[in-house]
PDB file of C-alpha atoms in Angstrom:
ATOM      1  CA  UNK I   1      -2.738  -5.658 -23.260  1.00 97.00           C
ATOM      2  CA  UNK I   2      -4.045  -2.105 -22.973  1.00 98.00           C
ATOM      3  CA  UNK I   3      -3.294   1.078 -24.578  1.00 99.00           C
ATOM      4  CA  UNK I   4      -3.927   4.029 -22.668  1.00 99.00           C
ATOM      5  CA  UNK I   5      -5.574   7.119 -25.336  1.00 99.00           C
ATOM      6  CA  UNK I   6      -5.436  10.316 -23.801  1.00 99.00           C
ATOM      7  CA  UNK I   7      -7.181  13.165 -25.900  1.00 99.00           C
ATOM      8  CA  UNK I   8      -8.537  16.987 -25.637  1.00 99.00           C
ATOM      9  CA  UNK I   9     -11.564  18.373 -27.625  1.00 98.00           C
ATOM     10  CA  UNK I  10     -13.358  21.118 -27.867  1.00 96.00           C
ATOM     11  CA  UNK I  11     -15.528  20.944 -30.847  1.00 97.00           C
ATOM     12  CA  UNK I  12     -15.585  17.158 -30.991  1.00 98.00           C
ATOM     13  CA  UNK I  13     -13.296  16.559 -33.853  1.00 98.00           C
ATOM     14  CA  UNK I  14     -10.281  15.550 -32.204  1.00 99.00           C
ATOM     15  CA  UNK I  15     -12.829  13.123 -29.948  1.00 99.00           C
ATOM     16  CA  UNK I  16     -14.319  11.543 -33.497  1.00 99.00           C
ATOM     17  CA  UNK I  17     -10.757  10.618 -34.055  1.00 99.00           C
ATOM     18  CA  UNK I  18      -9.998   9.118 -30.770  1.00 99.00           C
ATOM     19  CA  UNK I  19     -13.023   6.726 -31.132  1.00 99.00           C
ATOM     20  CA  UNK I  20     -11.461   5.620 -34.419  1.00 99.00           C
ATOM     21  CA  UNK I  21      -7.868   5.111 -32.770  1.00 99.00           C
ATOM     22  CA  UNK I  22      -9.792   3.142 -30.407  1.00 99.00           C
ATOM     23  CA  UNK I  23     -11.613   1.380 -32.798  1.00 99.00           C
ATOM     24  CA  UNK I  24      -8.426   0.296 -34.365  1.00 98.00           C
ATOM     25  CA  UNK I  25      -6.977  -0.821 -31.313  1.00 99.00           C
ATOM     26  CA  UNK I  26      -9.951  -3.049 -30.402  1.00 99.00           C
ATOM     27  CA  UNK I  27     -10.079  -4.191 -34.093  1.00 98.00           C
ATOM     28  CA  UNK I  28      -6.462  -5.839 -33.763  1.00 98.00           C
ATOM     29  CA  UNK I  29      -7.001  -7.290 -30.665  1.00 98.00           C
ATOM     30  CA  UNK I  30      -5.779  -5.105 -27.702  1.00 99.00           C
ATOM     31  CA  UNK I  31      -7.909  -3.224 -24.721  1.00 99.00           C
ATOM     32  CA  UNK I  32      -8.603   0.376 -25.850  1.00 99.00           C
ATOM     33  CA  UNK I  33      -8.861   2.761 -22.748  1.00 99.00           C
ATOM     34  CA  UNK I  34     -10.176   5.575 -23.751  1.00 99.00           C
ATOM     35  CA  UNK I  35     -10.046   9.185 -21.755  1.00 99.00           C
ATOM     36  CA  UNK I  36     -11.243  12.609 -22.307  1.00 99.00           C
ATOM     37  CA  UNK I  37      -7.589  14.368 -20.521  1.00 99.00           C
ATOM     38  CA  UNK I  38      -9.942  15.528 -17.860  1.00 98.00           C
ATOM     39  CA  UNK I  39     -10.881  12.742 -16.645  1.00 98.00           C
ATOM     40  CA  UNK I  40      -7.410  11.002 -17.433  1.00 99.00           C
ATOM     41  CA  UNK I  41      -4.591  10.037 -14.621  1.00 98.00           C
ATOM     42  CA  UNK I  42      -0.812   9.832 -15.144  1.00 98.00           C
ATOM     43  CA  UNK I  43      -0.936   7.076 -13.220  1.00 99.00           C
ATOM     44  CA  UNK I  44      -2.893   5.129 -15.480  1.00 98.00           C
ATOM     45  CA  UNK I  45       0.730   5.027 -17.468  1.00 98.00           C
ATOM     46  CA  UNK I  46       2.416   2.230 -15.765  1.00 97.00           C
ATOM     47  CA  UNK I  47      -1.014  -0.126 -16.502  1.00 98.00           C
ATOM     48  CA  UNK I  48      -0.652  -0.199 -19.991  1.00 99.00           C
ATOM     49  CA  UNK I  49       1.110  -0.971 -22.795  1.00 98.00           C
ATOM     50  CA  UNK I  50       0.703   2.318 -25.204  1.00 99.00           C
ATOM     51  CA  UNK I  51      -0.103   5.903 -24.661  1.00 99.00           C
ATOM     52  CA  UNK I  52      -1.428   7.735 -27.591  1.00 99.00           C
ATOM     53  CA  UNK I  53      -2.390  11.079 -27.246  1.00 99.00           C
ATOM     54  CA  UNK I  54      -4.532  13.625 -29.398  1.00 99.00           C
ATOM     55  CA  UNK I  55      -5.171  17.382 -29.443  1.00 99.00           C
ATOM     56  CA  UNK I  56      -6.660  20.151 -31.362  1.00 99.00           C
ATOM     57  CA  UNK I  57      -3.925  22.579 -32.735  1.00 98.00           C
ATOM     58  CA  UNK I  58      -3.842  25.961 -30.815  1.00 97.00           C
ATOM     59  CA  UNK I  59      -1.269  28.490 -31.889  1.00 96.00           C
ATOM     60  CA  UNK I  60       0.730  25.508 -33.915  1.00 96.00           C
ATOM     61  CA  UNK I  61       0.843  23.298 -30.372  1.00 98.00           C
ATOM     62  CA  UNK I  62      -1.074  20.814 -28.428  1.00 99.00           C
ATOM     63  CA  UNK I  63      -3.652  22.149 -26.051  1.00 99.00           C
ATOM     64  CA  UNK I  64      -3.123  23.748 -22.076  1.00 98.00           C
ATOM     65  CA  UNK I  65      -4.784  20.057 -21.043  1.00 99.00           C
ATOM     66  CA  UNK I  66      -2.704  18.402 -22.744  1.00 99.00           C
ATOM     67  CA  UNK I  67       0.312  19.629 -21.993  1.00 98.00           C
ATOM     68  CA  UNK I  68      -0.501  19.386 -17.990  1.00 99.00           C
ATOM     69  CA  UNK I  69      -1.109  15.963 -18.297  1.00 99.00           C
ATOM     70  CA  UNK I  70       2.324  15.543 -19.697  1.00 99.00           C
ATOM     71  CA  UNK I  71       4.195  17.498 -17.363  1.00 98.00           C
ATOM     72  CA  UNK I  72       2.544  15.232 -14.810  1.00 98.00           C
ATOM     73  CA  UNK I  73       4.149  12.542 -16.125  1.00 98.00           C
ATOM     74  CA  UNK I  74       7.342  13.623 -14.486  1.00 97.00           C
ATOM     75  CA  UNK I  75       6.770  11.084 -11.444  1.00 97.00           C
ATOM     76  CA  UNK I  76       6.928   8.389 -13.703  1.00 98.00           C
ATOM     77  CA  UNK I  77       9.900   9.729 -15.659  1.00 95.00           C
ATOM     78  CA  UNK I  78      12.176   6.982 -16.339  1.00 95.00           C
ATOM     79  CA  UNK I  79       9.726   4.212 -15.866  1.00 97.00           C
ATOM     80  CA  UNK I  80       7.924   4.235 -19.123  1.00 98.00           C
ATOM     81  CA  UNK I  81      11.059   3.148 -21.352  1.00 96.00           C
ATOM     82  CA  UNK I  82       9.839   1.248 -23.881  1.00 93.00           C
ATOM     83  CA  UNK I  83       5.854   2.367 -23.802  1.00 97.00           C
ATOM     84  CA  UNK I  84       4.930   2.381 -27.184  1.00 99.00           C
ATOM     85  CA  UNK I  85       3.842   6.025 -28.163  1.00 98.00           C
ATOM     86  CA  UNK I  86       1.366   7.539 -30.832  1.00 98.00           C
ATOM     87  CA  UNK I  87      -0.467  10.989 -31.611  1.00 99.00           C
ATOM     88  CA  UNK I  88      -3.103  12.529 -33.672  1.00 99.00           C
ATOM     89  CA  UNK I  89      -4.798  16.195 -34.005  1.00 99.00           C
ATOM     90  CA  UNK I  90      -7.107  18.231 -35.621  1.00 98.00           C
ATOM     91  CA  UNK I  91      -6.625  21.403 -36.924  1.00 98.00           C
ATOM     92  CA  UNK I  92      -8.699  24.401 -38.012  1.00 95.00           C
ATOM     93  CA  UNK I  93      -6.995  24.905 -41.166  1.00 92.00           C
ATOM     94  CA  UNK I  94      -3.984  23.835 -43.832  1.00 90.00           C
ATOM     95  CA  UNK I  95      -1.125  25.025 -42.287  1.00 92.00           C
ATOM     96  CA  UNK I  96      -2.087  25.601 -39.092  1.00 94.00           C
ATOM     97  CA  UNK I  97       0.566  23.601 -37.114  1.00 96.00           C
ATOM     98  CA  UNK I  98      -0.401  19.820 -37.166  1.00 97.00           C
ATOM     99  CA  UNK I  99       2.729  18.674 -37.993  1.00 97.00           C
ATOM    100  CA  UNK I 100       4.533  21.002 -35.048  1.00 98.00           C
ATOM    101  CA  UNK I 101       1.618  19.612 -32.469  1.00 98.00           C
ATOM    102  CA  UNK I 102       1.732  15.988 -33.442  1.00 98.00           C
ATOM    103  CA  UNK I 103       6.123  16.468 -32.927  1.00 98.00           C
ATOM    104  CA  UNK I 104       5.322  18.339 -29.518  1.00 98.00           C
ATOM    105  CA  UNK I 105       3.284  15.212 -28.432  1.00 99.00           C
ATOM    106  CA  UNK I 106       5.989  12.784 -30.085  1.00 99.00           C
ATOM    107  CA  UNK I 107       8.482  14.444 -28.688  1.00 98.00           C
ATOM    108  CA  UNK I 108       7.342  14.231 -24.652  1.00 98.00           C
ATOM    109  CA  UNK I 109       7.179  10.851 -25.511  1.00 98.00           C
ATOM    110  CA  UNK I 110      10.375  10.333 -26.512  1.00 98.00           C
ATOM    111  CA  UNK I 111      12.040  11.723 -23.293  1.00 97.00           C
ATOM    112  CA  UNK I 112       9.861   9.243 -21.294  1.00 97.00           C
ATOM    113  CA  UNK I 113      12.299   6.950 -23.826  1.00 98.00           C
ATOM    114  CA  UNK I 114       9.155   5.366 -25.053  1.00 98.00           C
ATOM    115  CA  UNK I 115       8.944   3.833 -28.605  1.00 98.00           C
ATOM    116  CA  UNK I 116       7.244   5.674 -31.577  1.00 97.00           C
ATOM    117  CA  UNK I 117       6.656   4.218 -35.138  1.00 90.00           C
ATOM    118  CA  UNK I 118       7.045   6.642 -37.879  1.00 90.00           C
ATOM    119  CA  UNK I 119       4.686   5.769 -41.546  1.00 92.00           C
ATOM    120  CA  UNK I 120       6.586   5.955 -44.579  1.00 89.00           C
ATOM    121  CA  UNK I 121       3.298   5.918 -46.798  1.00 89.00           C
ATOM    122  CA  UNK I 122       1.900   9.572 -45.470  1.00 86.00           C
ATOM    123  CA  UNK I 123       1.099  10.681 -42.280  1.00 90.00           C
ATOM    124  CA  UNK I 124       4.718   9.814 -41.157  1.00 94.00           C
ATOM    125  CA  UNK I 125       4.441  11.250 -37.360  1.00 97.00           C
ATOM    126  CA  UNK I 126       0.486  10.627 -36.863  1.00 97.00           C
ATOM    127  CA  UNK I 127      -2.944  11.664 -38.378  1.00 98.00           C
ATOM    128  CA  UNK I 128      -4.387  14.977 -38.609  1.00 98.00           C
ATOM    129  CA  UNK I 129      -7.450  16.279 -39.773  1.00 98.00           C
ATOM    130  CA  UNK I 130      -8.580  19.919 -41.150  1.00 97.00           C
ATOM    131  CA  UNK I 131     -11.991  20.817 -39.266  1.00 96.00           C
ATOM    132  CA  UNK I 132     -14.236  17.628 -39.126  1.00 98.00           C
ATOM    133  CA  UNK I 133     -12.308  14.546 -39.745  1.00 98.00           C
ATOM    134  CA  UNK I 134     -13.449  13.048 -43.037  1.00 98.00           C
ATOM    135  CA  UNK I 135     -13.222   9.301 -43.848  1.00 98.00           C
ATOM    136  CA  UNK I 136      -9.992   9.011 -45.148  1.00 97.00           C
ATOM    137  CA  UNK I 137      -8.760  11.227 -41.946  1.00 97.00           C
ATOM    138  CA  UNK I 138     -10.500   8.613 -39.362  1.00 98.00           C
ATOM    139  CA  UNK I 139      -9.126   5.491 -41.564  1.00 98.00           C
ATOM    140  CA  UNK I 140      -5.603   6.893 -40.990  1.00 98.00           C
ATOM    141  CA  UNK I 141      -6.477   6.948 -37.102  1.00 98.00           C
ATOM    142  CA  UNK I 142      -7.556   3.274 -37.329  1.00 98.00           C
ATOM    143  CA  UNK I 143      -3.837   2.181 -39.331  1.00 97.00           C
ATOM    144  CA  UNK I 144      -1.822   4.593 -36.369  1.00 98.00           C
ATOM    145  CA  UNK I 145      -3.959   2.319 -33.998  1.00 98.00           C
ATOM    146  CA  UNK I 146      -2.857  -0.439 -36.035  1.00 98.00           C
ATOM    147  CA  UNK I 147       0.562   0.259 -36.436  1.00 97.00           C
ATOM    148  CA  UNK I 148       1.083   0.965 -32.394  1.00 98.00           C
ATOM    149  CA  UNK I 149      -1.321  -2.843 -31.572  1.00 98.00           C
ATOM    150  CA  UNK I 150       0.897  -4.752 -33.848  1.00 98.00           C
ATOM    151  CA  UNK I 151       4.024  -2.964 -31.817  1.00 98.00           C
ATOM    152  CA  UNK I 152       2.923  -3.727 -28.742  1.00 98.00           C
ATOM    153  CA  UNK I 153       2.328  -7.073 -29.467  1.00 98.00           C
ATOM    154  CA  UNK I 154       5.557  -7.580 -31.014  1.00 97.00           C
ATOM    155  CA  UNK I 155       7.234  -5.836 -27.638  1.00 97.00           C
ATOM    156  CA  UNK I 156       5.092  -8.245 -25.619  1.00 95.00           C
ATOM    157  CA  UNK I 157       5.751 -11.468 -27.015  1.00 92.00           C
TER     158      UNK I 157
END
């Protein structure tokens, strides 16, 4: 089973965290396939089992990138029901619009009627980290990446 990570970055904090989602994903047992979102295809979406996506924050939203790869998703729109969903993000600052970007990201998701698991313990829509993502920042990337495997696998049974 494979789970598609889709992420933009421009000063390599937001990538740091996608190799720790990945990480995660590998650790419990699923193929991670990870993409920079320029060198990511929508039509990678219907191959896998998971999409989880990551972004810097710019002006309290997900990047341009981003966002184009999402409205390309439109051709598959109403054929990922039930692709389980995930996001992270970095941010330059407290209060800077992680929680709004991570929700933008969740929220594309859900109109593709995929599946997203909240966390009740903290970082209840998805990780983000304030400038370089410090340890405890990348070890909540590797529990979202465990959270969505252990999904999937349940989905997949």
């Amino acid at each position: 089973m494979k789970v598609l990570i889709v992420y933009d970055s421009r000063t390599g904090n937001t990538e740091q965290m996608a190799f720790a989602v990945a990480k995660g994903i590998e650790k419990n047992g699923l193929e991670a396939v990870l993409r920079k979102v320029e060198e990511a295809s929508v039509d990678e979406l219907p191959k896998v089992q998971a999409l989880i996506l990551g972004s810097p924050v710019y002006y309290g939203l997900p990047t341009g990138r981003i966002k184009e790869f999402i409205d390309e998703s439109v051709k598959y729109h109403g054929k990922l029901t039930n692709l389980v969903g995930g996001a992270f993000c970095s941010a330059g600052g407290t209060h800077t619009g992680s929680e709004t970007t991570i929700l933008a990201l969740l929220e594309s998701m859900l109109v593709h009627g995929m599946i997203i698991q909240g966390y009740p313990h903290g970082n209840h829509y998805g990780p983000a980290a304030v400038g370089v993502p410090d340890d405890k920042a990348l070890e909540h990337c590797e529990k979202l990446a465990e959270r969505v495997a252990n999904l999937v696998k349940k989905l997949n049974q």
